[in-house]
PDB file of C-alpha atoms in Angstrom:
ATOM      1  CA  MET U  78      18.218 -43.372  12.624  1.00  0.00           C
ATOM      2  CA  ALA U  79      18.823 -46.184  10.179  1.00  0.00           C
ATOM      3  CA  ALA U  80      16.183 -46.524   7.096  1.00  0.00           C
ATOM      4  CA  ILE U  81      13.921 -50.229   7.501  1.00  0.00           C
ATOM      5  CA  HIS U  82      11.411 -49.935   4.571  1.00  0.00           C
ATOM      6  CA  ASN U  83       9.840 -52.140   1.311  1.00  0.00           C
ATOM      7  CA  ASP U  84      10.668 -52.437  -1.593  1.00  0.00           C
ATOM      8  CA  VAL U  85       8.371 -50.022  -2.940  1.00  0.00           C
ATOM      9  CA  ALA U  86       9.215 -47.586  -0.386  1.00  0.00           C
ATOM     10  CA  ALA U  87      12.900 -47.750  -1.786  1.00  0.00           C
ATOM     11  CA  ALA U  88      11.594 -47.620  -5.493  1.00  0.00           C
ATOM     12  CA  ARG U  89      10.114 -45.064  -4.487  1.00  0.00           C
ATOM     13  CA  ASP U  90      13.226 -42.881  -3.635  1.00  0.00           C
ATOM     14  CA  ILE U  91      14.926 -44.357  -6.128  1.00  0.00           C
ATOM     15  CA  HIS U  92      12.782 -42.030  -8.478  1.00  0.00           C
ATOM     16  CA  ASN U  93      12.312 -39.134  -6.741  1.00  0.00           C
ATOM     17  CA  PRO U  94      14.387 -36.477  -7.586  1.00  0.00           C
ATOM     18  CA  THR U  95      13.987 -34.204  -4.211  1.00  0.00           C
ATOM     19  CA  THR U  96      15.692 -37.244  -2.661  1.00  0.00           C
ATOM     20  CA  TYR U  97      18.790 -36.403  -0.833  1.00  0.00           C
ATOM     21  CA  CYS U  98      20.981 -38.671   1.410  1.00  0.00           C
ATOM     22  CA  LYS U  99      21.865 -36.955   4.895  1.00  0.00           C
ATOM     23  CA  TYR U 100      24.887 -38.829   4.839  1.00  0.00           C
ATOM     24  CA  LYS U 101      28.128 -38.013   3.497  1.00  0.00           C
ATOM     25  CA  PRO U 102      29.915 -39.474  -0.047  1.00  0.00           C
ATOM     26  CA  LEU U 103      30.789 -43.364   0.343  1.00  0.00           C
ATOM     27  CA  ASP U 104      34.578 -43.687   0.470  1.00  0.00           C
ATOM     28  CA  LEU U 105      35.343 -45.574  -2.484  1.00  0.00           C
ATOM     29  CA  ARG U 106      38.681 -44.636  -2.800  1.00  0.00           C
ATOM     30  CA  GLY U 107      42.289 -47.056  -2.995  1.00  0.00           C
ATOM     31  CA  ARG U 108      42.096 -50.979  -4.078  1.00  0.00           C
ATOM     32  CA  THR U 109      38.995 -53.590  -3.224  1.00  0.00           C
ATOM     33  CA  ILE U 110      39.696 -56.581  -0.960  1.00  0.00           C
ATOM     34  CA  GLU U 111      37.843 -60.243  -1.044  1.00  0.00           C
ATOM     35  CA  VAL U 112      36.128 -61.359   2.050  1.00  0.00           C
ATOM     36  CA  ILE U 113      35.454 -65.448   1.659  1.00  0.00           C
ATOM     37  CA  VAL U 114      32.394 -66.416   4.162  1.00  0.00           C
ATOM     38  CA  GLY U 115      31.389 -68.819   5.469  1.00  0.00           C
ATOM     39  CA  SER U 116      32.564 -72.777   4.594  1.00  0.00           C
ATOM     40  CA  ASP U 117      30.061 -75.105   2.921  1.00  0.00           C
ATOM     41  CA  PRO U 118      30.482 -74.028   0.090  1.00  0.00           C
ATOM     42  CA  PRO U 119      32.251 -70.122   1.069  1.00  0.00           C
ATOM     43  CA  THR U 120      30.849 -67.106  -0.304  1.00  0.00           C
ATOM     44  CA  THR U 121      33.170 -64.726  -2.223  1.00  0.00           C
ATOM     45  CA  PHE U 122      32.228 -61.010  -1.528  1.00  0.00           C
ATOM     46  CA  THR U 123      34.283 -57.485  -3.652  1.00  0.00           C
ATOM     47  CA  VAL U 124      34.263 -54.981  -0.994  1.00  0.00           C
ATOM     48  CA  HIS U 125      35.856 -51.339  -1.504  1.00  0.00           C
ATOM     49  CA  GLU U 126      38.691 -51.295   2.116  1.00  0.00           C
ATOM     50  CA  HIS U 127      39.088 -47.989   2.679  1.00  0.00           C
ATOM     51  CA  LEU U 128      34.901 -47.770   3.214  1.00  0.00           C
ATOM     52  CA  ILE U 129      35.115 -51.246   5.307  1.00  0.00           C
ATOM     53  CA  CYS U 130      38.468 -50.085   7.120  1.00  0.00           C
ATOM     54  CA  SER U 131      36.291 -47.197   8.604  1.00  0.00           C
ATOM     55  CA  SER U 132      33.259 -48.135   9.410  1.00  0.00           C
ATOM     56  CA  SER U 133      34.673 -52.091  11.040  1.00  0.00           C
ATOM     57  CA  GLU U 134      37.800 -52.122  13.888  1.00  0.00           C
ATOM     58  CA  PHE U 135      37.903 -55.815  12.698  1.00  0.00           C
ATOM     59  CA  PHE U 136      39.107 -54.846   9.002  1.00  0.00           C
ATOM     60  CA  LYS U 137      40.449 -51.814   9.804  1.00  0.00           C
ATOM     61  CA  SER U 138      42.870 -53.680  12.190  1.00  0.00           C
ATOM     62  CA  ALA U 139      43.371 -56.588   9.580  1.00  0.00           C
ATOM     63  CA  MET U 140      44.773 -54.323   6.548  1.00  0.00           C
ATOM     64  CA  ASN U 141      46.423 -52.701   8.460  1.00  0.00           C
ATOM     65  CA  GLY U 142      50.482 -53.373   7.171  1.00  0.00           C
ATOM     66  CA  HIS U 143      51.315 -56.356   9.230  1.00  0.00           C
ATOM     67  CA  TRP U 144      49.234 -59.597   8.162  1.00  0.00           C
ATOM     68  CA  GLU U 145      48.729 -61.800   5.654  1.00  0.00           C
ATOM     69  CA  PRO U 146      45.048 -59.773   4.862  1.00  0.00           C
ATOM     70  CA  SER U 147      46.696 -56.303   3.916  1.00  0.00           C
ATOM     71  CA  ILE U 148      49.258 -58.735   1.587  1.00  0.00           C
ATOM     72  CA  ASN U 149      46.701 -60.464   0.290  1.00  0.00           C
ATOM     73  CA  GLY U 150      43.849 -58.532  -0.370  1.00  0.00           C
ATOM     74  CA  SER U 151      41.804 -60.997   1.501  1.00  0.00           C
ATOM     75  CA  VAL U 152      39.948 -61.291   4.122  1.00  0.00           C
ATOM     76  CA  ASN U 153      38.811 -65.214   5.471  1.00  0.00           C
ATOM     77  CA  LEU U 154      35.419 -65.475   7.855  1.00  0.00           C
ATOM     78  CA  GLY U 155      34.706 -69.130   7.582  1.00  0.00           C
ATOM     79  CA  ASP U 156      32.255 -68.848  10.408  1.00  0.00           C
ATOM     80  CA  GLU U 157      30.365 -66.737   9.462  1.00  0.00           C
ATOM     81  CA  ASP U 158      26.914 -66.686   7.298  1.00  0.00           C
ATOM     82  CA  PRO U 159      27.531 -65.790   4.181  1.00  0.00           C
ATOM     83  CA  GLU U 160      23.880 -64.232   3.981  1.00  0.00           C
ATOM     84  CA  LEU U 161      24.541 -62.297   6.961  1.00  0.00           C
ATOM     85  CA  PHE U 162      27.362 -60.518   5.784  1.00  0.00           C
ATOM     86  CA  GLU U 163      25.233 -59.919   2.308  1.00  0.00           C
ATOM     87  CA  LEU U 164      22.653 -58.025   4.778  1.00  0.00           C
ATOM     88  CA  TYR U 165      25.684 -55.964   6.103  1.00  0.00           C
ATOM     89  CA  LEU U 166      27.726 -55.840   3.106  1.00  0.00           C
ATOM     90  CA  HIS U 167      24.283 -53.522   1.664  1.00  0.00           C
ATOM     91  CA  TRP U 168      24.040 -51.240   4.875  1.00  0.00           C
ATOM     92  CA  LEU U 169      27.239 -50.286   3.762  1.00  0.00           C
ATOM     93  CA  TYR U 170      27.460 -48.988   1.353  1.00  0.00           C
ATOM     94  CA  SER U 171      23.319 -48.070   1.136  1.00  0.00           C
ATOM     95  CA  GLN U 172      22.959 -47.236   4.911  1.00  0.00           C
ATOM     96  CA  THR U 173      19.826 -48.626   4.671  1.00  0.00           C
ATOM     97  CA  LEU U 174      18.063 -51.817   6.390  1.00  0.00           C
ATOM     98  CA  LEU U 175      15.513 -53.865   4.251  1.00  0.00           C
ATOM     99  CA  ALA U 176      12.279 -54.805   6.171  1.00  0.00           C
ATOM    100  CA  GLN U 177      10.580 -57.146   4.010  1.00  0.00           C
ATOM    101  CA  ASN U 178       8.426 -60.170   6.595  1.00  0.00           C
ATOM    102  CA  ASP U 179       5.448 -58.115   7.536  1.00  0.00           C
ATOM    103  CA  SER U 180       3.627 -61.021   8.760  1.00  0.00           C
ATOM    104  CA  PRO U 181       2.843 -61.549  12.198  1.00  0.00           C
ATOM    105  CA  GLY U 182       3.530 -64.936  14.159  1.00  0.00           C
ATOM    106  CA  HIS U 183       6.207 -67.102  14.044  1.00  0.00           C
ATOM    107  CA  ALA U 184       7.244 -65.337  11.080  1.00  0.00           C
ATOM    108  CA  GLY U 185       7.813 -62.220  11.647  1.00  0.00           C
ATOM    109  CA  ASN U 186      10.099 -63.152  14.868  1.00  0.00           C
ATOM    110  CA  ALA U 187      12.631 -65.248  11.675  1.00  0.00           C
ATOM    111  CA  GLU U 188      13.214 -61.802  10.817  1.00  0.00           C
ATOM    112  CA  TYR U 189      13.534 -60.343  14.265  1.00  0.00           C
ATOM    113  CA  LEU U 190      15.611 -63.467  14.547  1.00  0.00           C
ATOM    114  CA  GLN U 191      17.998 -62.766  10.962  1.00  0.00           C
ATOM    115  CA  LEU U 192      18.602 -58.895  12.148  1.00  0.00           C
ATOM    116  CA  ALA U 193      19.665 -60.270  16.460  1.00  0.00           C
ATOM    117  CA  LYS U 194      21.848 -62.464  14.498  1.00  0.00           C
ATOM    118  CA  ALA U 195      23.035 -59.478  12.015  1.00  0.00           C
ATOM    119  CA  TYR U 196      24.077 -57.783  15.383  1.00  0.00           C
ATOM    120  CA  VAL U 197      25.559 -60.827  16.445  1.00  0.00           C
ATOM    121  CA  LEU U 198      28.147 -60.267  12.701  1.00  0.00           C
ATOM    122  CA  GLY U 199      28.260 -56.377  14.067  1.00  0.00           C
ATOM    123  CA  ASP U 200      30.253 -57.289  17.388  1.00  0.00           C
ATOM    124  CA  MET U 201      32.185 -59.273  15.821  1.00  0.00           C
ATOM    125  CA  ILE U 202      33.971 -56.869  13.427  1.00  0.00           C
ATOM    126  CA  GLN U 203      33.041 -54.336  15.446  1.00  0.00           C
ATOM    127  CA  ASP U 204      31.058 -52.386  14.020  1.00  0.00           C
ATOM    128  CA  ALA U 205      28.621 -49.706  16.399  1.00  0.00           C
ATOM    129  CA  LYS U 206      27.041 -47.906  13.615  1.00  0.00           C
ATOM    130  CA  PHE U 207      25.989 -50.878  11.826  1.00  0.00           C
ATOM    131  CA  LYS U 208      24.447 -52.345  15.200  1.00  0.00           C
ATOM    132  CA  ASP U 209      23.165 -49.339  15.945  1.00  0.00           C
ATOM    133  CA  ALA U 210      21.584 -49.367  12.869  1.00  0.00           C
ATOM    134  CA  VAL U 211      20.392 -52.606  13.593  1.00  0.00           C
ATOM    135  CA  LEU U 212      18.759 -51.772  16.478  1.00  0.00           C
ATOM    136  CA  ASP U 213      17.465 -49.712  14.961  1.00  0.00           C
ATOM    137  CA  ALA U 214      15.458 -51.198  12.215  1.00  0.00           C
ATOM    138  CA  MET U 215      14.072 -53.855  14.772  1.00  0.00           C
ATOM    139  CA  LEU U 216      12.465 -50.692  17.107  1.00  0.00           C
ATOM    140  CA  LEU U 217      10.995 -49.822  13.603  1.00  0.00           C
ATOM    141  CA  LYS U 218       9.738 -53.260  13.252  1.00  0.00           C
ATOM    142  CA  SER U 219       7.613 -53.281  16.703  1.00  0.00           C
ATOM    143  CA  ARG U 220       5.942 -50.026  15.844  1.00  0.00           C
ATOM    144  CA  SER U 221       5.298 -51.123  12.238  1.00  0.00           C
ATOM    145  CA  LEU U 222       1.324 -52.913  12.078  1.00  0.00           C
ATOM    146  CA  ALA U 223       2.120 -56.245  10.700  1.00  0.00           C
ATOM    147  CA  SER U 224      -0.158 -57.625   7.953  1.00  0.00           C
ATOM    148  CA  ASP U 225      -2.541 -58.682  11.074  1.00  0.00           C
ATOM    149  CA  GLY U 226      -3.491 -55.022  11.866  1.00  0.00           C
ATOM    150  CA  LYS U 227      -1.012 -55.589  15.022  1.00  0.00           C
ATOM    151  CA  TYR U 228       1.658 -55.180  16.456  1.00  0.00           C
ATOM    152  CA  TRP U 229       4.367 -57.998  17.544  1.00  0.00           C
ATOM    153  CA  TYR U 230       8.215 -57.241  19.032  1.00  0.00           C
ATOM    154  CA  PRO U 231      10.859 -59.927  19.690  1.00  0.00           C
ATOM    155  CA  VAL U 232      10.305 -63.511  21.561  1.00  0.00           C
ATOM    156  CA  GLY U 233      11.693 -67.146  22.084  1.00  0.00           C
ATOM    157  CA  PRO U 234      14.314 -67.241  20.175  1.00  0.00           C
ATOM    158  CA  VAL U 235      15.213 -63.658  19.919  1.00  0.00           C
ATOM    159  CA  ILE U 236      15.995 -63.436  23.413  1.00  0.00           C
ATOM    160  CA  ARG U 237      18.547 -67.010  23.512  1.00  0.00           C
ATOM    161  CA  TYR U 238      20.539 -66.080  21.024  1.00  0.00           C
ATOM    162  CA  ILE U 239      21.218 -62.607  22.223  1.00  0.00           C
ATOM    163  CA  TYR U 240      21.729 -63.268  25.580  1.00  0.00           C
ATOM    164  CA  ASP U 241      24.204 -66.459  24.833  1.00  0.00           C
ATOM    165  CA  LYS U 242      25.801 -63.906  21.652  1.00  0.00           C
ATOM    166  CA  THR U 243      26.226 -60.789  23.819  1.00  0.00           C
ATOM    167  CA  LEU U 244      27.953 -59.482  26.878  1.00  0.00           C
ATOM    168  CA  GLU U 245      26.366 -58.115  29.715  1.00  0.00           C
ATOM    169  CA  SER U 246      26.728 -54.580  28.466  1.00  0.00           C
ATOM    170  CA  SER U 247      25.427 -55.023  25.293  1.00  0.00           C
ATOM    171  CA  LYS U 248      22.337 -52.540  23.773  1.00  0.00           C
ATOM    172  CA  ALA U 249      20.618 -55.185  22.109  1.00  0.00           C
ATOM    173  CA  ARG U 250      20.125 -56.640  25.963  1.00  0.00           C
ATOM    174  CA  ARG U 251      18.855 -53.452  27.266  1.00  0.00           C
ATOM    175  CA  LEU U 252      16.772 -52.799  24.071  1.00  0.00           C
ATOM    176  CA  LEU U 253      14.789 -56.318  24.594  1.00  0.00           C
ATOM    177  CA  VAL U 254      14.712 -55.628  28.788  1.00  0.00           C
ATOM    178  CA  ASP U 255      13.284 -52.534  27.723  1.00  0.00           C
ATOM    179  CA  MET U 256      10.353 -54.265  25.032  1.00  0.00           C
ATOM    180  CA  TYR U 257       9.874 -56.963  26.965  1.00  0.00           C
ATOM    181  CA  THR U 258       9.704 -54.041  30.394  1.00  0.00           C
ATOM    182  CA  TYR U 259       6.888 -51.765  28.709  1.00  0.00           C
ATOM    183  CA  HIS U 260       5.501 -53.570  25.643  1.00  0.00           C
ATOM    184  CA  GLY U 261       5.210 -57.113  27.708  1.00  0.00           C
ATOM    185  CA  GLN U 262       2.501 -59.409  28.038  1.00  0.00           C
ATOM    186  CA  GLY U 263       2.758 -62.325  29.809  1.00  0.00           C
ATOM    187  CA  ASN U 264       2.137 -64.538  27.210  1.00  0.00           C
ATOM    188  CA  TRP U 265       4.730 -62.781  25.841  1.00  0.00           C
ATOM    189  CA  LEU U 266       6.824 -65.357  27.878  1.00  0.00           C
ATOM    190  CA  THR U 267       4.088 -68.695  28.312  1.00  0.00           C
ATOM    191  CA  THR U 268       2.550 -68.583  24.960  1.00  0.00           C
ATOM    192  CA  TRP U 269       5.659 -67.605  22.892  1.00  0.00           C
ATOM    193  CA  ALA U 270       8.877 -68.818  24.156  1.00  0.00           C
ATOM    194  CA  SER U 271       9.491 -71.719  25.590  1.00  0.00           C
ATOM    195  CA  GLU U 272      11.268 -72.349  29.210  1.00  0.00           C
ATOM    196  CA  ASP U 273      14.855 -72.997  27.142  1.00  0.00           C
ATOM    197  CA  ASP U 274      14.091 -69.081  25.685  1.00  0.00           C
ATOM    198  CA  LEU U 275      14.766 -67.395  28.945  1.00  0.00           C
ATOM    199  CA  PRO U 276      17.803 -67.384  30.246  1.00  0.00           C
ATOM    200  CA  LYS U 277      18.090 -66.439  33.808  1.00  0.00           C
ATOM    201  CA  GLN U 278      19.973 -63.674  33.673  1.00  0.00           C
ATOM    202  CA  PHE U 279      17.605 -62.198  30.807  1.00  0.00           C
ATOM    203  CA  LEU U 280      14.555 -62.223  33.526  1.00  0.00           C
ATOM    204  CA  HIS U 281      16.624 -60.664  36.174  1.00  0.00           C
ATOM    205  CA  ASP U 282      17.598 -57.505  33.686  1.00  0.00           C
ATOM    206  CA  LEU U 283      13.618 -57.858  33.852  1.00  0.00           C
ATOM    207  CA  ALA U 284      12.480 -58.115  36.995  1.00  0.00           C
ATOM    208  CA  ALA U 285      15.315 -55.665  38.567  1.00  0.00           C
ATOM    209  CA  ALA U 286      13.277 -53.083  34.942  1.00  0.00           C
ATOM    210  CA  MET U 287      10.262 -53.849  36.963  1.00  0.00           C
ATOM    211  CA  LEU U 288      10.884 -52.807  39.918  1.00  0.00           C
ATOM    212  CA  ASP U 289      12.606 -49.759  38.756  1.00  0.00           C
ATOM    213  CA  ILE U 290       9.460 -48.510  37.291  1.00  0.00           C
ATOM    214  CA  ARG U 291       6.991 -49.528  40.178  1.00  0.00           C
ATOM    215  CA  PRO U 292       7.653 -45.956  41.982  1.00  0.00           C
ATOM    216  CA  CYS U 293       6.087 -43.873  38.568  1.00  0.00           C
ATOM    217  CA  LEU U 294       3.321 -46.571  38.534  1.00  0.00           C
ATOM    218  CA  LYS U 295       2.169 -45.998  42.056  1.00  0.00           C
ATOM    219  CA  LYS U 296       2.276 -42.202  41.468  1.00  0.00           C
ATOM    220  CA  LEU U 297       0.225 -43.135  37.413  1.00  0.00           C
ATOM    221  CA  ALA U 298      -1.847 -44.610  39.798  1.00  0.00           C
ATOM    222  CA  LEU U 299      -2.438 -42.552  42.478  1.00  0.00           C
ATOM    223  CA  ALA U 300      -2.899 -39.653  39.987  1.00  0.00           C
ATOM    224  CA  ALA U 301      -5.299 -41.055  38.389  1.00  0.00           C
ATOM    225  CA  GLY U 302      -7.526 -41.890  42.134  1.00  0.00           C
ATOM    226  CA  ARG U 303      -7.588 -38.562  42.614  1.00  0.00           C
ATOM    227  CA  LYS U 304      -8.837 -37.373  38.653  1.00  0.00           C
ATOM    228  CA  THR U 305     -11.204 -39.856  39.486  1.00  0.00           C
ATOM    229  CA  HIS U 306     -12.990 -38.531  42.869  1.00  0.00           C
ATOM    230  CA  GLY U 307     -12.652 -34.727  41.194  1.00  0.00           C
ATOM    231  CA  SER U 308      -9.396 -33.264  41.928  1.00  0.00           C
ATOM    232  CA  SER U 309      -8.289 -31.067  38.601  1.00  0.00           C
ATOM    233  CA  THR U 310      -4.302 -31.043  40.893  1.00  0.00           C
ATOM    234  CA  THR U 311      -2.896 -34.203  39.135  1.00  0.00           C
ATOM    235  CA  LYS U 312       0.439 -34.400  37.314  1.00  0.00           C
ATOM    236  CA  SER U 313       1.745 -36.326  34.928  1.00  0.00           C
ATOM    237  CA  CYS U 314       4.277 -38.957  36.335  1.00  0.00           C
ATOM    238  CA  GLU U 315       8.102 -37.403  35.916  1.00  0.00           C
ATOM    239  CA  CYS U 316       9.846 -40.923  36.482  1.00  0.00           C
TER     240      CYS U 316
END
């Protein structure tokens, strides 16, 4: 699971001689290439070719020797966000995604939206490991207490963005549905989201998931009833 931590924890790891990296050494062989991201104005990044091509199928294809980017050592991503690509490069070199915002409410949701956009970038550059790392980061953020002492989940615009930008088989869609199925409350849909934030397909997926767990909920309710009346034969639900 990808690491997600604050700057203090990162500094602690840097100065701890007993902290070892579980990942294989980075592949820093060969040349570096330029990646020009955005257009207003564009931002130029430099990255090791072997490293990025070993992780991204998009870059592997672009640099296969038969296309202009391979010859020039330069790839143009004019439609992408430089800030998101910088986040990707941070992950590529460190295998970590930093959690920088523990604010509750809309402020914290802004980081979820940024992670959702990072996931879509991972889709575009075809980096499955990065996409999994982003989902791990979203999951870990949801399990971390915010500054108000509560747990906050992605709401509103995050749902719309994921459903607008991903395919039906997307793991990101599945994660959102699971979060709402097992942890959701009604006000997530009525207070923290507008009607425009809730695609029909999301509501369909959520309804189907809720129906799927009803048998398990019934078993739990029956078990709780038997326990209340003194039975000692109750079993946990195995749905």
